[in-house]
Amino acid sequence: MRSSSPPNAASTSRWSTTAAATTQWIPLRLLDGVIDIYMPDAKYGRDDVAWELSHARDYTVHMQAALVEMHRQVGDLMVRDGLAVRGMIIRHLVLPGNLANSEIVMKFIAEEISRDSYVNIMAQYHPAWRAAEGGRSPVLAALQRPITAREYEYAIRCARENGISPAFS
């Protein structure tokens, strides 16, 4: 996937993806040397929540394998003259009631990927469509509200406690 670059900047190949789906659709090793910047999601730390919210079977094993392979290919994020030129930006969406299990996700990133990983901890969750209606399960019912400042701060703290300092929103 190619995207436009600022004038006078070298073209950079970027891949924005749900990490777990990537290992199921495309053998990531085929992209080695093609992608400069990976931007995968690390949404959930537990498979039961991934199944309940996204119908993603075996989410964590696929997400973790994808992150490991992407990092092997491009490493930690490298920035030159204020522009990202190579590496990986891991996106983590904070969910109400810590449904994303941020402590599990951050521990995996720190221990299996790199403590120098650039993690975009995102606070923009907003209930929409069926999440706004709730549901029969407590997991779906928890999604009926936006996240709180305390929940967002918890995800940031999880990153920092695992030694991930570049954790930004």
Tab-separated table of C-alpha atoms in Angstrom:
chain	number	residue	atom	x	y	z
A	1	MET	CA	0.000	0.000	0.000
A	2	ARG	CA	1.476	3.343	-0.986
A	3	SER	CA	0.402	6.638	0.452
A	4	SER	CA	1.268	10.170	-0.472
A	5	SER	CA	4.318	11.740	1.087
A	6	PRO	CA	5.052	15.374	1.819
A	7	PRO	CA	6.768	17.263	-1.024
A	8	ASN	CA	10.482	16.418	-1.373
A	9	ALA	CA	10.125	13.390	0.927
A	10	ALA	CA	10.998	9.888	-0.169
A	11	SER	CA	8.022	7.641	-0.780
A	12	THR	CA	7.305	5.429	2.197
A	13	SER	CA	5.273	2.242	2.050
A	14	ARG	CA	2.821	1.933	4.963
A	15	TRP	CA	0.531	-0.896	6.037
A	16	SER	CA	-2.317	-0.151	8.441
A	17	THR	CA	-4.024	-3.326	9.588
A	18	THR	CA	-5.736	-5.344	12.226
A	19	ALA	CA	-2.739	-7.448	13.165
A	20	ALA	CA	-4.686	-10.637	13.870
A	21	ALA	CA	-6.390	-10.632	10.487
A	22	THR	CA	-3.121	-10.119	8.657
A	23	THR	CA	-1.680	-13.507	9.599
A	24	GLN	CA	-4.861	-15.200	8.422
A	25	TRP	CA	-5.028	-13.495	5.002
A	26	ILE	CA	-1.461	-12.822	3.939
A	27	PRO	CA	1.718	-14.590	4.977
A	28	LEU	CA	3.541	-11.561	6.373
A	29	ARG	CA	6.899	-12.929	5.295
A	30	LEU	CA	5.838	-12.094	1.698
A	31	LEU	CA	5.847	-8.406	2.658
A	32	ASP	CA	9.419	-8.483	3.971
A	33	GLY	CA	11.305	-5.685	2.244
A	34	VAL	CA	8.115	-4.160	0.799
A	35	ILE	CA	6.600	-2.340	3.781
A	36	ASP	CA	8.501	0.452	5.528
A	37	ILE	CA	6.022	1.253	8.305
A	38	TYR	CA	3.549	-1.164	9.829
A	39	MET	CA	0.627	0.257	11.843
A	40	PRO	CA	-1.076	-2.787	13.400
A	41	ASP	CA	-3.833	-2.795	15.987
A	42	ALA	CA	-3.330	-4.661	19.238
A	43	LYS	CA	-6.950	-4.488	20.345
A	44	TYR	CA	-7.485	-7.197	22.901
A	45	GLY	CA	-5.441	-9.068	25.452
A	46	ARG	CA	-7.936	-11.924	25.829
A	47	ASP	CA	-9.531	-14.221	23.277
A	48	ASP	CA	-12.920	-14.384	24.989
A	49	VAL	CA	-13.343	-10.608	24.699
A	50	ALA	CA	-12.051	-10.632	21.104
A	51	TRP	CA	-14.637	-13.267	20.253
A	52	GLU	CA	-17.481	-11.468	22.016
A	53	LEU	CA	-16.743	-8.069	20.455
A	54	SER	CA	-15.243	-8.896	17.066
A	55	HIS	CA	-15.968	-12.584	16.436
A	56	ALA	CA	-12.211	-13.015	16.110
A	57	ARG	CA	-11.270	-16.595	16.918
A	58	ASP	CA	-7.811	-17.097	18.466
A	59	TYR	CA	-7.214	-13.354	18.225
A	60	THR	CA	-4.288	-13.111	20.625
A	61	VAL	CA	-2.134	-15.793	19.005
A	62	HIS	CA	-2.642	-14.234	15.557
A	63	MET	CA	-2.116	-10.665	16.794
A	64	GLN	CA	1.026	-11.605	18.696
A	65	ALA	CA	2.500	-13.561	15.775
A	66	ALA	CA	1.813	-10.660	13.422
A	67	LEU	CA	3.459	-8.119	15.736
A	68	VAL	CA	6.535	-10.303	16.147
A	69	GLU	CA	6.913	-10.758	12.375
A	70	MET	CA	6.280	-7.103	11.581
A	71	HIS	CA	8.852	-6.032	14.153
A	72	ARG	CA	11.362	-8.552	12.781
A	73	GLN	CA	10.984	-6.937	9.379
A	74	VAL	CA	11.068	-3.230	10.257
A	75	GLY	CA	12.121	-2.887	13.915
A	76	ASP	CA	11.275	0.001	16.198
A	77	LEU	CA	10.030	3.268	14.750
A	78	MET	CA	12.737	5.466	13.203
A	79	VAL	CA	12.071	9.158	12.731
A	80	ARG	CA	14.215	11.489	10.587
A	81	ASP	CA	13.627	15.213	10.433
A	82	GLY	CA	10.287	14.760	12.176
A	83	LEU	CA	9.010	12.114	9.731
A	84	ALA	CA	8.533	8.427	10.429
A	85	VAL	CA	10.618	6.555	7.864
A	86	ARG	CA	10.658	2.937	9.044
A	87	GLY	CA	9.380	0.766	11.861
A	88	MET	CA	6.159	-0.074	13.596
A	89	ILE	CA	3.476	1.982	15.328
A	90	ILE	CA	1.268	-0.269	17.454
A	91	ARG	CA	-2.249	1.062	17.987
A	92	HIS	CA	-4.125	0.172	21.155
A	93	LEU	CA	-7.705	1.361	21.622
A	94	VAL	CA	-8.718	1.806	25.260
A	95	LEU	CA	-12.165	0.329	25.890
A	96	PRO	CA	-14.613	0.879	28.784
A	97	GLY	CA	-14.111	-1.403	31.760
A	98	ASN	CA	-10.624	-2.311	30.505
A	99	LEU	CA	-12.149	-4.710	27.991
A	100	ALA	CA	-8.966	-4.328	25.936
A	101	ASN	CA	-6.985	-5.740	28.881
A	102	SER	CA	-4.266	-3.139	28.441
A	103	GLU	CA	-2.026	-4.731	31.077
A	104	ILE	CA	-1.819	-7.958	29.049
A	105	VAL	CA	-1.206	-6.160	25.747
A	106	MET	CA	1.509	-3.888	27.182
A	107	LYS	CA	3.247	-6.765	28.939
A	108	PHE	CA	3.382	-8.712	25.673
A	109	ILE	CA	4.732	-5.721	23.745
A	110	ALA	CA	7.410	-5.045	26.367
A	111	GLU	CA	8.523	-8.653	26.784
A	112	GLU	CA	8.156	-10.055	23.274
A	113	ILE	CA	8.475	-7.076	20.912
A	114	SER	CA	10.472	-4.174	22.349
A	115	ARG	CA	10.280	-1.742	25.237
A	116	ASP	CA	11.189	0.886	22.633
A	117	SER	CA	7.983	0.182	20.710
A	118	TYR	CA	5.962	3.229	19.732
A	119	VAL	CA	2.500	2.529	21.112
A	120	ASN	CA	-0.350	4.813	20.136
A	121	ILE	CA	-2.733	4.494	23.087
A	122	MET	CA	-6.014	5.739	21.685
A	123	ALA	CA	-8.775	7.336	23.755
A	124	GLN	CA	-11.362	7.890	21.041
A	125	TYR	CA	-13.718	4.984	21.742
A	126	HIS	CA	-17.317	6.124	21.326
A	127	PRO	CA	-20.355	3.833	21.511
A	128	ALA	CA	-22.035	3.498	18.145
A	129	TRP	CA	-24.356	1.177	16.279
A	130	ARG	CA	-25.163	-1.895	18.393
A	131	ALA	CA	-22.688	-0.996	21.130
A	132	ALA	CA	-24.898	1.972	21.960
A	133	GLU	CA	-27.846	-0.405	22.371
A	134	GLY	CA	-26.046	-2.673	24.802
A	135	GLY	CA	-26.907	-6.304	24.786
A	136	ARG	CA	-27.508	-9.393	26.766
A	137	SER	CA	-23.874	-9.934	27.694
A	138	PRO	CA	-22.041	-7.866	30.304
A	139	VAL	CA	-19.248	-7.323	27.784
A	140	LEU	CA	-21.551	-5.645	25.290
A	141	ALA	CA	-23.320	-3.711	28.031
A	142	ALA	CA	-19.960	-2.238	29.103
A	143	LEU	CA	-19.569	-0.680	25.658
A	144	GLN	CA	-22.568	1.627	26.118
A	145	ARG	CA	-20.421	4.494	27.378
A	146	PRO	CA	-17.229	6.303	26.380
A	147	ILE	CA	-14.063	5.620	28.341
A	148	THR	CA	-13.195	7.654	31.422
A	149	ALA	CA	-10.015	9.617	32.052
A	150	ARG	CA	-9.134	7.051	34.718
A	151	GLU	CA	-9.415	4.190	32.202
A	152	TYR	CA	-7.186	6.000	29.738
A	153	GLU	CA	-4.639	6.816	32.450
A	154	TYR	CA	-4.643	3.129	33.440
A	155	ALA	CA	-3.592	2.100	29.908
A	156	ILE	CA	-0.805	4.701	29.927
A	157	ARG	CA	0.315	3.450	33.342
A	158	CYS	CA	0.343	-0.153	32.062
A	159	ALA	CA	2.693	0.886	29.267
A	160	ARG	CA	5.005	2.802	31.587
A	161	GLU	CA	5.046	0.056	34.241
A	162	ASN	CA	6.205	-2.345	31.537
A	163	GLY	CA	9.009	0.009	30.526
A	164	ILE	CA	7.353	1.282	27.360
A	165	SER	CA	8.098	4.979	27.449
A	166	PRO	CA	7.017	6.111	24.028
A	167	ALA	CA	3.320	5.610	24.775
A	168	PHE	CA	1.348	8.427	23.202
A	169	SER	CA	-2.186	9.283	22.273
